[in-house]
Amino acid sequence: MSGWALCQLQLVHYRLLVSVSRGLIFLSGAGHVPPGSGMTTKIIHFMLNGRLEQAEFGADCSAADIKDLFRAAAEAGPHHILKMYSTNGSMLNISPRLEANSEDSYYRLEVVAADVKSVGMPTELDNMECRLHHLESKATEDVGKTPDIICELKSQVESFKRKLESVEHLSWMGLFKEDGDQQLSKFSPKPLTPHLSAQEERQQVRRKFLNMSSLQVTEEVREHLKTPIFDNWQWEEAEMLVLLQVMFTDLDFLTAFHIKLEVLQNFLFEVYCHYNSIPFHNFRHCFCVTQMMYGLIWLTDLRSKLSRIDLLIMLTSALCHDLDHPGYNNVYQPECNILKNLTCEQYKHIRGGMIRCILATDMARHNEILNKFRIMQPVFDFTNKDHKEVLMKIMVKVSDISNEARPMTVAEPWLDCLLQEFFNQSDTEKLKGLPVTPFMDRDKVSKPSSQTNFIRFVLLPLFTELTKLFPCLEQHILEPVRRALEYYSDMERANKQEQGTTKA
């Protein structure tokens, strides 16, 4: 180990102690930001493991830099999942847009998915020791004794290791490996990420997912995942794949249907790959629909009312309902076929059920399916095959169009995405001289008018009938939809008043 390399390690260690003693983290796009540098910075106060900490970062920091900063503060590995919460418990996006706060309004930082194994001594330091030991052996062979300079270096390395072991915030040094090759320090500039192709981006997501897949997700997140208020916008694609794995695992599908974890992971990744990068009907929408389906299963206690195979049908239908690949050929190859260990009868049952549930999401069949359920609902029988099949369709339909049952901060961005997708289609229809779909025409449809009609004539009748069968859902999905109707009705009235004032 060269004297220069050791000095670099000691310098990082010195900066670490300064940061810990002052409770400050200085970070910029170019590296360490010294106090008084004149650079515009933002101060974030946050609670971590019962300690109030303070982070300061430059305005030029990237989202990746800031996530790495908080990851280091929490002593988390590069693949652990961190989330930030506001004082009212809402999840915040860890990004340059994170708002500065005061000590009285501190945020809460938590590692919501972590490896149960403890973090050991950096392998780089172990490698240095091995090389030093090899050098000592060679020198002893040549001169018959260990040179004084090697003894001094060994002593310095041992001393440094003891310091590392005694520092509470060990990983603030950033001595974790990134992508398995380059060692990065939080105090040195990070290399620029080259532009990736779509295939490269997907493979990057796969690597992250597999690295995260063994993490232990906290009980708090597991419980939150079972509710309609779950905020999808605060989770990255690889993290959502981890949560989908949690859903399949917690419903005991792997054991019941002899699904190997590796096969499930391959299946989930293939599903991810087969959703297009479009404004609304994308993988995040797929995740939201599946998460709502998962939540409804727990809220209505369907585990005690339907067979596990029917639960698998509903969850997997929600997952695959908008796949841009009608035959599902690639998804069901042997290495990612979650149904390969089932009997022929089980396979036919699941395949038929998924076809029925996915086709039920076509809005052209909405009234037909709702009317059937409306007739059955007063005399609904969970032992009746026809009743169960209609209920499964209804549950997938509700999950598919359930955004307005979520908090407005989650639901409204989804409406913006949907309208963008609609307007893109109508613009193309106009350019090609085709008939324009009325509810997609940007010249005729406004944000509030599109929702008031949809809520009043589609969502409320559907959600009301389901709530009659499961009264517990009133507070979870029906009341939020009523509030959404009021919200958009007020917005529509305000728009009309503004237009009237403008014309006058």
Short mmCIF file of C-alpha atoms in Angstrom, two decimals:
data_model
loop_
_atom_site.label_atom_id
_atom_site.label_comp_id
_atom_site.label_asym_id
_atom_site.label_seq_id
_atom_site.Cartn_x
_atom_site.Cartn_y
_atom_site.Cartn_z
CA MET A 1 0.00 0.00 0.00
CA SER A 2 1.63 3.27 -1.07
CA GLY A 3 2.01 6.17 1.28
CA TRP A 4 -0.05 8.28 -1.16
CA ALA A 5 -2.96 5.79 -1.10
CA LEU A 6 -2.90 5.68 2.69
CA CYS A 7 -2.97 9.46 2.84
CA GLN A 8 -6.03 9.48 0.60
CA LEU A 9 -7.80 7.06 2.95
CA GLN A 10 -6.83 9.14 5.98
CA LEU A 11 -8.05 12.29 4.23
CA VAL A 12 -11.46 10.69 3.58
CA HIS A 13 -11.55 9.52 7.20
CA TYR A 14 -10.74 13.03 8.41
CA ARG A 15 -13.60 14.48 6.34
CA LEU A 16 -15.88 11.80 7.72
CA LEU A 17 -15.15 12.83 11.30
CA VAL A 18 -15.76 16.50 10.47
CA SER A 19 -19.11 15.63 8.90
CA VAL A 20 -20.22 13.45 11.80
CA SER A 21 -19.15 15.88 14.51
CA ARG A 22 -20.96 18.79 12.90
CA GLY A 23 -23.95 16.78 11.74
CA LEU A 24 -23.45 18.15 8.23
CA ILE A 25 -23.00 16.55 4.83
CA PHE A 26 -21.63 18.71 2.03
CA LEU A 27 -22.15 17.46 -1.49
CA SER A 28 -22.16 19.00 -4.94
CA GLY A 29 -22.04 17.73 -8.47
CA ALA A 30 -18.28 18.29 -8.39
CA GLY A 31 -17.64 16.79 -4.95
CA HIS A 32 -17.11 18.16 -1.45
CA VAL A 33 -18.57 21.63 -0.80
CA PRO A 34 -16.55 23.45 1.85
CA PRO A 35 -18.32 25.90 4.18
CA GLY A 36 -18.22 29.48 2.98
CA SER A 37 -17.66 28.50 -0.63
CA GLY A 38 -20.43 30.76 -1.84
CA MET A 39 -22.23 27.88 -3.59
CA THR A 40 -26.01 27.84 -3.30
CA THR A 41 -26.99 24.96 -1.07
CA LYS A 42 -30.10 23.44 0.44
CA ILE A 43 -30.31 22.22 4.07
CA ILE A 44 -32.40 19.18 4.93
CA HIS A 45 -33.10 18.17 8.53
CA PHE A 46 -34.00 14.53 8.99
CA MET A 47 -34.44 11.95 11.74
CA LEU A 48 -32.46 8.76 11.35
CA ASN A 49 -32.55 5.98 13.96
CA GLY A 50 -33.62 8.44 16.65
CA ARG A 51 -30.93 11.00 15.75
CA LEU A 52 -31.61 14.38 14.22
CA GLU A 53 -29.22 14.83 11.30
CA GLN A 54 -28.61 17.64 8.85
CA ALA A 55 -27.67 17.36 5.19
CA GLU A 56 -26.56 20.13 2.89
CA PHE A 57 -26.13 19.75 -0.82
CA GLY A 58 -25.45 21.99 -3.77
CA ALA A 59 -28.02 23.13 -6.27
CA ASP A 60 -26.15 21.34 -9.06
CA CYS A 61 -26.48 17.88 -7.49
CA SER A 62 -28.12 15.15 -9.49
CA ALA A 63 -30.88 12.94 -8.12
CA ALA A 64 -28.44 10.02 -8.05
CA ASP A 65 -25.95 12.06 -6.00
CA ILE A 66 -28.58 12.98 -3.45
CA LYS A 67 -29.87 9.43 -3.14
CA ASP A 68 -26.30 8.23 -2.64
CA LEU A 69 -25.80 10.90 0.02
CA PHE A 70 -28.79 9.76 2.08
CA ARG A 71 -27.93 6.13 1.42
CA ALA A 72 -24.52 6.78 2.96
CA ALA A 73 -26.05 8.61 5.90
CA ALA A 74 -28.26 5.60 6.63
CA GLU A 75 -25.30 3.21 6.36
CA ALA A 76 -27.12 1.47 3.53
CA GLY A 77 -25.61 -0.58 0.76
CA PRO A 78 -25.91 0.46 -2.89
CA HIS A 79 -28.92 -1.77 -3.48
CA HIS A 80 -30.87 -1.06 -0.29
CA ILE A 81 -34.13 0.89 -0.67
CA LEU A 82 -34.49 4.19 1.20
CA LYS A 83 -37.56 6.36 1.58
CA MET A 84 -38.07 9.81 3.08
CA TYR A 85 -41.26 10.73 4.96
CA SER A 86 -42.70 14.15 5.82
CA THR A 87 -44.04 15.11 9.24
CA ASN A 88 -47.53 13.90 8.28
CA GLY A 89 -46.23 10.53 7.11
CA SER A 90 -46.41 11.20 3.37
CA MET A 91 -43.60 9.76 1.27
CA LEU A 92 -41.27 12.32 -0.31
CA ASN A 93 -39.24 12.04 -3.46
CA ILE A 94 -35.50 12.00 -2.66
CA SER A 95 -34.33 14.33 -5.40
CA PRO A 96 -32.97 17.86 -5.96
CA ARG A 97 -36.57 19.08 -5.57
CA LEU A 98 -36.67 17.95 -1.93
CA GLU A 99 -37.78 21.07 -0.05
CA ALA A 100 -35.54 22.57 2.62
CA ASN A 101 -36.99 22.37 6.13
CA SER A 102 -36.26 23.32 9.72
CA GLU A 103 -35.38 21.24 12.77
CA ASP A 104 -38.99 21.54 13.94
CA SER A 105 -40.31 20.12 10.67
CA TYR A 106 -37.68 17.42 10.15
CA TYR A 107 -38.20 14.56 7.73
CA ARG A 108 -37.83 10.88 8.59
CA LEU A 109 -35.35 8.73 6.65
CA GLU A 110 -35.79 4.96 6.72
CA VAL A 111 -34.22 1.95 5.08
CA VAL A 112 -37.38 0.15 4.00
CA ALA A 113 -35.61 -2.81 2.40
CA ALA A 114 -32.21 -4.01 3.53
CA ASP A 115 -30.00 -7.06 3.52
CA VAL A 116 -30.16 -8.92 6.80
CA LYS A 117 -26.40 -9.46 6.61
CA SER A 118 -24.26 -6.84 8.29
CA VAL A 119 -21.81 -4.76 6.29
CA GLY A 120 -18.27 -5.96 6.78
CA MET A 121 -14.87 -4.37 6.23
CA PRO A 122 -14.44 -3.04 2.67
CA THR A 123 -12.97 -5.73 0.43
CA GLU A 124 -10.56 -3.16 -1.01
CA LEU A 125 -8.86 -2.87 2.38
CA ASP A 126 -8.64 -6.65 2.69
CA ASN A 127 -7.04 -6.76 -0.76
CA MET A 128 -4.49 -4.17 0.31
CA GLU A 129 -3.61 -6.31 3.31
CA CYS A 130 -3.14 -9.37 1.09
CA ARG A 131 -0.85 -7.46 -1.26
CA LEU A 132 1.10 -6.08 1.68
CA HIS A 133 1.47 -9.59 3.12
CA HIS A 134 2.73 -10.84 -0.26
CA LEU A 135 5.21 -7.99 -0.45
CA GLU A 136 6.42 -8.80 3.08
CA SER A 137 6.99 -12.44 2.13
CA LYS A 138 9.00 -11.51 -0.97
CA ALA A 139 11.10 -9.00 0.97
CA THR A 140 11.81 -11.55 3.72
CA GLU A 141 12.97 -14.06 1.12
CA ASP A 142 15.33 -11.49 -0.43
CA VAL A 143 16.83 -9.78 2.64
CA GLY A 144 16.03 -12.24 5.41
CA LYS A 145 13.85 -9.88 7.45
CA THR A 146 10.84 -7.59 7.15
CA PRO A 147 11.88 -4.07 6.09
CA ASP A 148 11.01 -1.26 8.50
CA ILE A 149 8.92 0.54 5.87
CA ILE A 150 6.65 -2.52 5.49
CA CYS A 151 6.29 -2.83 9.27
CA GLU A 152 5.28 0.82 9.40
CA LEU A 153 2.73 0.38 6.60
CA LYS A 154 1.24 -2.69 8.31
CA SER A 155 0.92 -0.74 11.53
CA GLN A 156 -0.82 2.13 9.72
CA VAL A 157 -3.27 -0.21 8.02
CA GLU A 158 -4.13 -1.91 11.32
CA SER A 159 -4.60 1.46 12.97
CA PHE A 160 -6.87 2.61 10.17
CA LYS A 161 -8.97 -0.56 10.40
CA ARG A 162 -9.47 0.03 14.13
CA LYS A 163 -10.63 3.57 13.38
CA LEU A 164 -13.10 2.29 10.80
CA GLU A 165 -14.51 -0.25 13.24
CA SER A 166 -15.03 2.44 15.87
CA VAL A 167 -16.77 4.95 13.57
CA GLU A 168 -20.55 4.75 13.85
CA HIS A 169 -21.15 6.12 10.35
CA LEU A 170 -18.75 3.74 8.59
CA SER A 171 -20.50 3.76 5.24
CA TRP A 172 -20.65 7.55 4.99
CA MET A 173 -17.22 7.09 3.39
CA GLY A 174 -18.96 5.61 0.37
CA LEU A 175 -16.71 2.57 0.24
CA PHE A 176 -19.38 0.47 -1.40
CA LYS A 177 -18.94 -0.84 -4.89
CA GLU A 178 -21.16 0.51 -7.62
CA ASP A 179 -22.22 -1.93 -10.35
CA GLY A 180 -19.58 -4.37 -9.18
CA ASP A 181 -16.51 -2.57 -10.47
CA GLN A 182 -15.63 1.01 -9.61
CA GLN A 183 -15.10 2.20 -6.04
CA LEU A 184 -16.65 5.61 -5.46
CA SER A 185 -16.28 8.09 -2.64
CA LYS A 186 -19.04 10.50 -1.70
CA PHE A 187 -16.39 13.22 -1.76
CA SER A 188 -15.16 12.62 -5.30
CA PRO A 189 -16.94 13.40 -8.59
CA LYS A 190 -18.95 10.55 -10.05
CA PRO A 191 -18.40 9.51 -13.66
CA LEU A 192 -21.02 10.64 -16.12
CA THR A 193 -23.47 7.93 -17.18
CA PRO A 194 -23.47 7.55 -20.95
CA HIS A 195 -26.78 7.56 -22.81
CA LEU A 196 -28.23 4.07 -22.67
CA SER A 197 -30.31 2.31 -25.29
CA ALA A 198 -33.71 0.93 -24.32
CA GLN A 199 -32.23 -2.57 -24.08
CA GLU A 200 -29.36 -1.34 -21.88
CA GLU A 201 -31.81 0.49 -19.61
CA ARG A 202 -33.88 -2.67 -19.21
CA GLN A 203 -30.82 -4.70 -18.34
CA GLN A 204 -29.80 -2.07 -15.82
CA VAL A 205 -33.22 -2.36 -14.20
CA ARG A 206 -32.82 -6.15 -14.17
CA ARG A 207 -29.45 -5.92 -12.41
CA LYS A 208 -30.84 -3.54 -9.81
CA PHE A 209 -33.90 -5.73 -9.27
CA LEU A 210 -31.88 -8.90 -8.77
CA ASN A 211 -29.47 -7.11 -6.43
CA MET A 212 -32.43 -5.83 -4.40
CA SER A 213 -34.48 -9.01 -4.55
CA SER A 214 -33.00 -10.52 -1.38
CA LEU A 215 -33.66 -7.41 0.70
CA GLN A 216 -35.97 -7.59 3.69
CA VAL A 217 -38.82 -5.11 3.14
CA THR A 218 -39.98 -3.51 6.39
CA GLU A 219 -43.29 -4.46 7.93
CA GLU A 220 -44.46 -0.85 7.65
CA VAL A 221 -44.04 -0.89 3.87
CA ARG A 222 -45.64 -4.35 3.61
CA GLU A 223 -48.72 -3.08 5.43
CA HIS A 224 -48.82 0.14 3.41
CA LEU A 225 -48.66 -1.95 0.23
CA LYS A 226 -52.04 -3.43 1.20
CA THR A 227 -53.84 -0.07 1.09
CA PRO A 228 -55.23 2.15 -1.71
CA ILE A 229 -53.24 5.13 -0.41
CA PHE A 230 -49.92 3.61 -1.53
CA ASP A 231 -47.94 6.22 -3.50
CA ASN A 232 -46.47 4.62 -6.62
CA TRP A 233 -44.68 7.80 -7.71
CA GLN A 234 -42.03 7.43 -5.01
CA TRP A 235 -40.75 4.05 -6.24
CA GLU A 236 -38.32 3.30 -9.06
CA GLU A 237 -38.92 0.52 -11.58
CA ALA A 238 -36.52 -1.96 -9.95
CA GLU A 239 -38.07 -1.22 -6.56
CA MET A 240 -41.55 -1.85 -7.92
CA LEU A 241 -40.36 -5.23 -9.18
CA VAL A 242 -39.19 -6.03 -5.65
CA LEU A 243 -42.61 -5.06 -4.29
CA LEU A 244 -44.36 -7.25 -6.87
CA GLN A 245 -42.17 -10.11 -5.67
CA VAL A 246 -43.32 -9.34 -2.12
CA MET A 247 -46.97 -9.58 -3.23
CA PHE A 248 -46.53 -13.02 -4.78
CA THR A 249 -44.51 -14.19 -1.79
CA ASP A 250 -46.80 -12.87 0.93
CA LEU A 251 -49.83 -14.50 -0.69
CA ASP A 252 -47.88 -17.78 -0.52
CA PHE A 253 -48.06 -18.38 -4.27
CA LEU A 254 -44.49 -19.68 -4.50
CA THR A 255 -45.11 -22.50 -2.06
CA ALA A 256 -48.64 -23.33 -3.21
CA PHE A 257 -47.79 -23.52 -6.90
CA HIS A 258 -44.16 -24.69 -6.67
CA ILE A 259 -42.78 -21.53 -8.24
CA LYS A 260 -39.04 -21.08 -7.93
CA LEU A 261 -37.99 -17.59 -6.87
CA GLU A 262 -35.69 -17.27 -9.87
CA VAL A 263 -38.55 -18.16 -12.23
CA LEU A 264 -40.82 -15.57 -10.60
CA GLN A 265 -38.11 -12.93 -10.96
CA ASN A 266 -37.63 -13.78 -14.63
CA PHE A 267 -41.39 -13.65 -15.16
CA LEU A 268 -41.74 -10.25 -13.47
CA PHE A 269 -38.86 -8.84 -15.49
CA GLU A 270 -40.34 -10.10 -18.76
CA VAL A 271 -43.65 -8.48 -17.85
CA TYR A 272 -41.78 -5.23 -17.21
CA CYS A 273 -40.08 -5.48 -20.63
CA HIS A 274 -43.39 -5.96 -22.42
CA TYR A 275 -44.91 -2.69 -21.24
CA ASN A 276 -44.24 0.23 -23.56
CA SER A 277 -42.77 3.60 -22.60
CA ILE A 278 -45.96 5.58 -23.15
CA PRO A 279 -47.60 8.21 -20.93
CA PHE A 280 -50.28 6.08 -19.20
CA HIS A 281 -50.51 2.39 -20.12
CA ASN A 282 -46.97 1.64 -18.99
CA PHE A 283 -45.29 -0.55 -16.38
CA ARG A 284 -46.06 1.89 -13.55
CA HIS A 285 -49.76 1.62 -14.43
CA CYS A 286 -49.37 -2.17 -14.41
CA PHE A 287 -47.84 -1.93 -10.94
CA CYS A 288 -50.65 0.33 -9.68
CA VAL A 289 -53.38 -1.99 -10.91
CA THR A 290 -51.63 -5.01 -9.38
CA GLN A 291 -51.03 -3.19 -6.10
CA MET A 292 -54.71 -2.19 -5.89
CA MET A 293 -55.73 -5.78 -6.62
CA TYR A 294 -53.36 -6.94 -3.89
CA GLY A 295 -54.82 -4.40 -1.47
CA LEU A 296 -58.40 -5.41 -2.24
CA ILE A 297 -57.54 -9.06 -1.59
CA TRP A 298 -56.40 -8.16 1.92
CA LEU A 299 -59.05 -5.52 2.68
CA THR A 300 -61.94 -7.83 1.74
CA ASP A 301 -60.30 -10.95 3.22
CA LEU A 302 -60.68 -12.75 -0.09
CA ARG A 303 -58.06 -15.26 1.09
CA SER A 304 -60.81 -16.87 3.19
CA LYS A 305 -63.49 -16.60 0.50
CA LEU A 306 -61.77 -17.66 -2.72
CA SER A 307 -59.27 -20.38 -3.51
CA ARG A 308 -55.60 -19.49 -3.74
CA ILE A 309 -55.62 -20.38 -7.42
CA ASP A 310 -58.35 -17.78 -8.03
CA LEU A 311 -56.28 -15.19 -6.14
CA LEU A 312 -53.34 -16.02 -8.41
CA ILE A 313 -55.58 -15.55 -11.45
CA MET A 314 -56.69 -12.09 -10.30
CA LEU A 315 -53.25 -10.82 -9.30
CA THR A 316 -51.56 -12.13 -12.45
CA SER A 317 -54.39 -10.78 -14.64
CA ALA A 318 -53.89 -7.35 -13.10
CA LEU A 319 -50.18 -7.63 -13.78
CA CYS A 320 -50.60 -8.67 -17.43
CA HIS A 321 -53.81 -6.89 -18.43
CA ASP A 322 -52.18 -4.26 -20.67
CA LEU A 323 -49.23 -6.23 -22.01
CA ASP A 324 -48.43 -5.24 -25.59
CA HIS A 325 -47.94 -8.86 -26.56
CA PRO A 326 -51.26 -10.70 -27.15
CA GLY A 327 -49.90 -14.26 -27.18
CA TYR A 328 -47.70 -13.92 -24.06
CA ASN A 329 -45.20 -16.18 -25.86
CA ASN A 330 -42.03 -14.64 -24.44
CA VAL A 331 -43.43 -14.33 -20.94
CA TYR A 332 -44.21 -18.02 -20.71
CA GLN A 333 -40.89 -19.46 -21.90
CA PRO A 334 -39.57 -22.19 -19.50
CA GLU A 335 -37.13 -19.94 -17.62
CA CYS A 336 -39.91 -17.53 -16.67
CA ASN A 337 -43.04 -19.72 -16.75
CA ILE A 338 -44.54 -19.51 -13.28
CA LEU A 339 -47.18 -22.10 -14.26
CA LYS A 340 -44.82 -24.84 -15.41
CA ASN A 341 -45.17 -26.98 -12.27
CA LEU A 342 -48.96 -27.02 -12.27
CA THR A 343 -51.16 -29.91 -13.32
CA CYS A 344 -52.86 -29.77 -16.69
CA GLU A 345 -56.19 -28.98 -15.02
CA GLN A 346 -54.69 -26.20 -12.89
CA TYR A 347 -53.03 -24.70 -15.95
CA LYS A 348 -56.29 -24.70 -17.94
CA HIS A 349 -58.15 -23.17 -15.00
CA ILE A 350 -55.64 -20.32 -14.60
CA ARG A 351 -55.33 -19.66 -18.32
CA GLY A 352 -59.10 -19.54 -18.79
CA GLY A 353 -59.56 -17.34 -15.74
CA MET A 354 -56.88 -14.89 -16.86
CA ILE A 355 -58.40 -14.61 -20.33
CA ARG A 356 -61.81 -13.82 -18.82
CA CYS A 357 -60.42 -11.28 -16.35
CA ILE A 358 -58.21 -9.48 -18.87
CA LEU A 359 -60.97 -9.25 -21.47
CA ALA A 360 -63.22 -7.83 -18.75
CA THR A 361 -61.03 -4.71 -18.57
CA ASP A 362 -62.24 -3.71 -22.05
CA MET A 363 -64.58 -0.80 -21.35
CA ALA A 364 -66.80 -1.93 -24.25
CA ARG A 365 -68.01 -4.74 -21.93
CA HIS A 366 -68.39 -2.56 -18.84
CA ASN A 367 -72.18 -2.32 -18.69
CA GLU A 368 -72.66 -5.99 -19.52
CA ILE A 369 -70.42 -7.15 -16.65
CA LEU A 370 -71.71 -4.57 -14.16
CA ASN A 371 -75.35 -5.51 -14.87
CA LYS A 372 -74.59 -9.18 -14.27
CA PHE A 373 -72.94 -8.37 -10.97
CA ARG A 374 -75.80 -6.04 -9.98
CA ILE A 375 -78.27 -8.89 -10.40
CA MET A 376 -76.11 -11.39 -8.49
CA GLN A 377 -75.04 -9.09 -5.68
CA PRO A 378 -78.14 -9.38 -3.41
CA VAL A 379 -77.94 -13.19 -3.47
CA PHE A 380 -74.19 -13.55 -3.99
CA ASP A 381 -72.84 -17.01 -3.18
CA PHE A 382 -69.09 -17.59 -2.87
CA THR A 383 -69.60 -21.27 -3.61
CA ASN A 384 -71.31 -20.51 -6.93
CA LYS A 385 -68.84 -20.80 -9.83
CA ASP A 386 -70.61 -18.24 -12.03
CA HIS A 387 -70.85 -15.76 -9.16
CA LYS A 388 -67.15 -16.11 -8.40
CA GLU A 389 -66.14 -15.63 -12.03
CA VAL A 390 -68.14 -12.40 -12.30
CA LEU A 391 -66.69 -11.15 -8.98
CA MET A 392 -63.16 -11.81 -10.21
CA LYS A 393 -63.88 -9.77 -13.34
CA ILE A 394 -65.30 -6.96 -11.22
CA MET A 395 -62.26 -6.95 -8.91
CA VAL A 396 -59.83 -6.68 -11.83
CA LYS A 397 -61.99 -3.96 -13.45
CA VAL A 398 -62.08 -1.95 -10.22
CA SER A 399 -58.31 -2.28 -9.85
CA ASP A 400 -57.75 -1.16 -13.44
CA ILE A 401 -59.68 2.11 -13.09
CA SER A 402 -59.05 2.80 -9.41
CA ASN A 403 -56.77 5.83 -9.59
CA GLU A 404 -59.46 8.18 -8.31
CA ALA A 405 -59.73 6.06 -5.16
CA ARG A 406 -56.19 7.09 -4.29
CA PRO A 407 -55.08 10.35 -2.64
CA MET A 408 -55.34 13.31 -5.03
CA THR A 409 -51.56 13.80 -4.98
CA VAL A 410 -51.26 10.30 -6.46
CA ALA A 411 -54.36 10.29 -8.67
CA GLU A 412 -54.15 13.66 -10.44
CA PRO A 413 -50.76 13.06 -12.11
CA TRP A 414 -52.24 9.86 -13.56
CA LEU A 415 -55.06 11.87 -15.13
CA ASP A 416 -52.50 14.17 -16.74
CA CYS A 417 -50.72 11.11 -18.17
CA LEU A 418 -53.98 9.66 -19.50
CA LEU A 419 -55.04 12.89 -21.17
CA GLN A 420 -51.61 13.17 -22.77
CA GLU A 421 -52.03 9.70 -24.23
CA PHE A 422 -55.59 10.51 -25.41
CA PHE A 423 -54.55 13.79 -27.00
CA ASN A 424 -51.63 12.15 -28.78
CA GLN A 425 -54.08 9.74 -30.39
CA SER A 426 -56.60 12.39 -31.41
CA ASP A 427 -53.81 14.57 -32.86
CA THR A 428 -52.67 11.64 -34.99
CA GLU A 429 -56.27 10.97 -36.10
CA LYS A 430 -56.61 14.59 -37.20
CA LEU A 431 -53.32 14.50 -39.13
CA LYS A 432 -54.40 11.35 -40.99
CA GLY A 433 -57.91 12.63 -41.69
CA LEU A 434 -59.51 9.92 -39.57
CA PRO A 435 -62.63 10.35 -37.40
CA VAL A 436 -61.57 11.82 -34.05
CA THR A 437 -62.55 9.95 -30.89
CA PRO A 438 -64.73 12.54 -29.05
CA PHE A 439 -63.48 11.99 -25.49
CA MET A 440 -59.85 12.23 -26.69
CA ASP A 441 -60.15 15.54 -28.58
CA ARG A 442 -58.06 18.20 -26.85
CA ASP A 443 -60.26 20.90 -28.43
CA LYS A 444 -63.41 19.52 -26.77
CA VAL A 445 -62.28 17.83 -23.57
CA SER A 446 -61.08 19.54 -20.41
CA LYS A 447 -59.43 17.92 -17.43
CA PRO A 448 -62.37 18.35 -15.02
CA SER A 449 -65.10 17.54 -17.56
CA SER A 450 -63.41 14.27 -18.51
CA GLN A 451 -63.35 13.17 -14.89
CA THR A 452 -66.75 14.31 -13.66
CA ASN A 453 -68.50 12.25 -16.34
CA PHE A 454 -66.22 9.25 -15.85
CA ILE A 455 -66.65 9.27 -12.07
CA ARG A 456 -70.38 9.89 -12.15
CA PHE A 457 -71.31 7.33 -14.82
CA VAL A 458 -68.58 4.69 -14.53
CA LEU A 459 -66.74 4.69 -11.22
CA LEU A 460 -69.52 5.43 -8.75
CA PRO A 461 -71.99 2.80 -10.07
CA LEU A 462 -69.23 0.15 -10.18
CA PHE A 463 -67.71 0.96 -6.78
CA THR A 464 -71.13 1.25 -5.16
CA GLU A 465 -72.12 -2.27 -6.21
CA LEU A 466 -68.85 -3.75 -4.98
CA THR A 467 -69.20 -1.91 -1.66
CA LYS A 468 -72.62 -3.48 -1.15
CA LEU A 469 -70.92 -6.88 -1.14
CA PHE A 470 -67.94 -5.62 0.89
CA PRO A 471 -69.09 -2.73 3.13
CA CYS A 472 -65.56 -2.32 4.47
CA LEU A 473 -64.57 -0.83 1.10
CA GLU A 474 -66.72 2.26 1.52
CA GLN A 475 -64.06 4.19 3.42
CA HIS A 476 -61.23 2.85 1.28
CA ILE A 477 -62.48 3.37 -2.29
CA LEU A 478 -66.05 4.74 -2.41
CA GLU A 479 -65.64 7.81 -0.20
CA PRO A 480 -62.38 8.87 -1.93
CA VAL A 481 -64.12 8.63 -5.32
CA ARG A 482 -66.98 10.82 -4.05
CA ARG A 483 -64.42 13.37 -2.87
CA ALA A 484 -62.73 13.23 -6.27
CA LEU A 485 -66.06 13.99 -7.98
CA GLU A 486 -66.52 17.00 -5.73
CA TYR A 487 -62.96 18.16 -6.45
CA TYR A 488 -63.35 18.02 -10.23
CA SER A 489 -66.86 19.45 -10.13
CA ASP A 490 -65.51 22.49 -8.27
CA MET A 491 -62.71 22.76 -10.84
CA GLU A 492 -65.20 22.55 -13.71
CA ARG A 493 -67.38 25.29 -12.21
CA ALA A 494 -64.34 27.50 -11.69
CA ASN A 495 -63.28 26.99 -15.32
CA LYS A 496 -66.74 27.94 -16.60
CA GLN A 497 -66.81 31.05 -14.42
CA GLU A 498 -63.38 32.05 -15.67
CA GLN A 499 -64.46 31.54 -19.29
CA GLY A 500 -67.58 33.61 -18.69
CA THR A 501 -65.53 36.43 -17.20
CA THR A 502 -63.12 36.34 -20.14
CA LYS A 503 -65.96 36.56 -22.69
CA ALA A 504 -67.58 39.44 -20.80
#
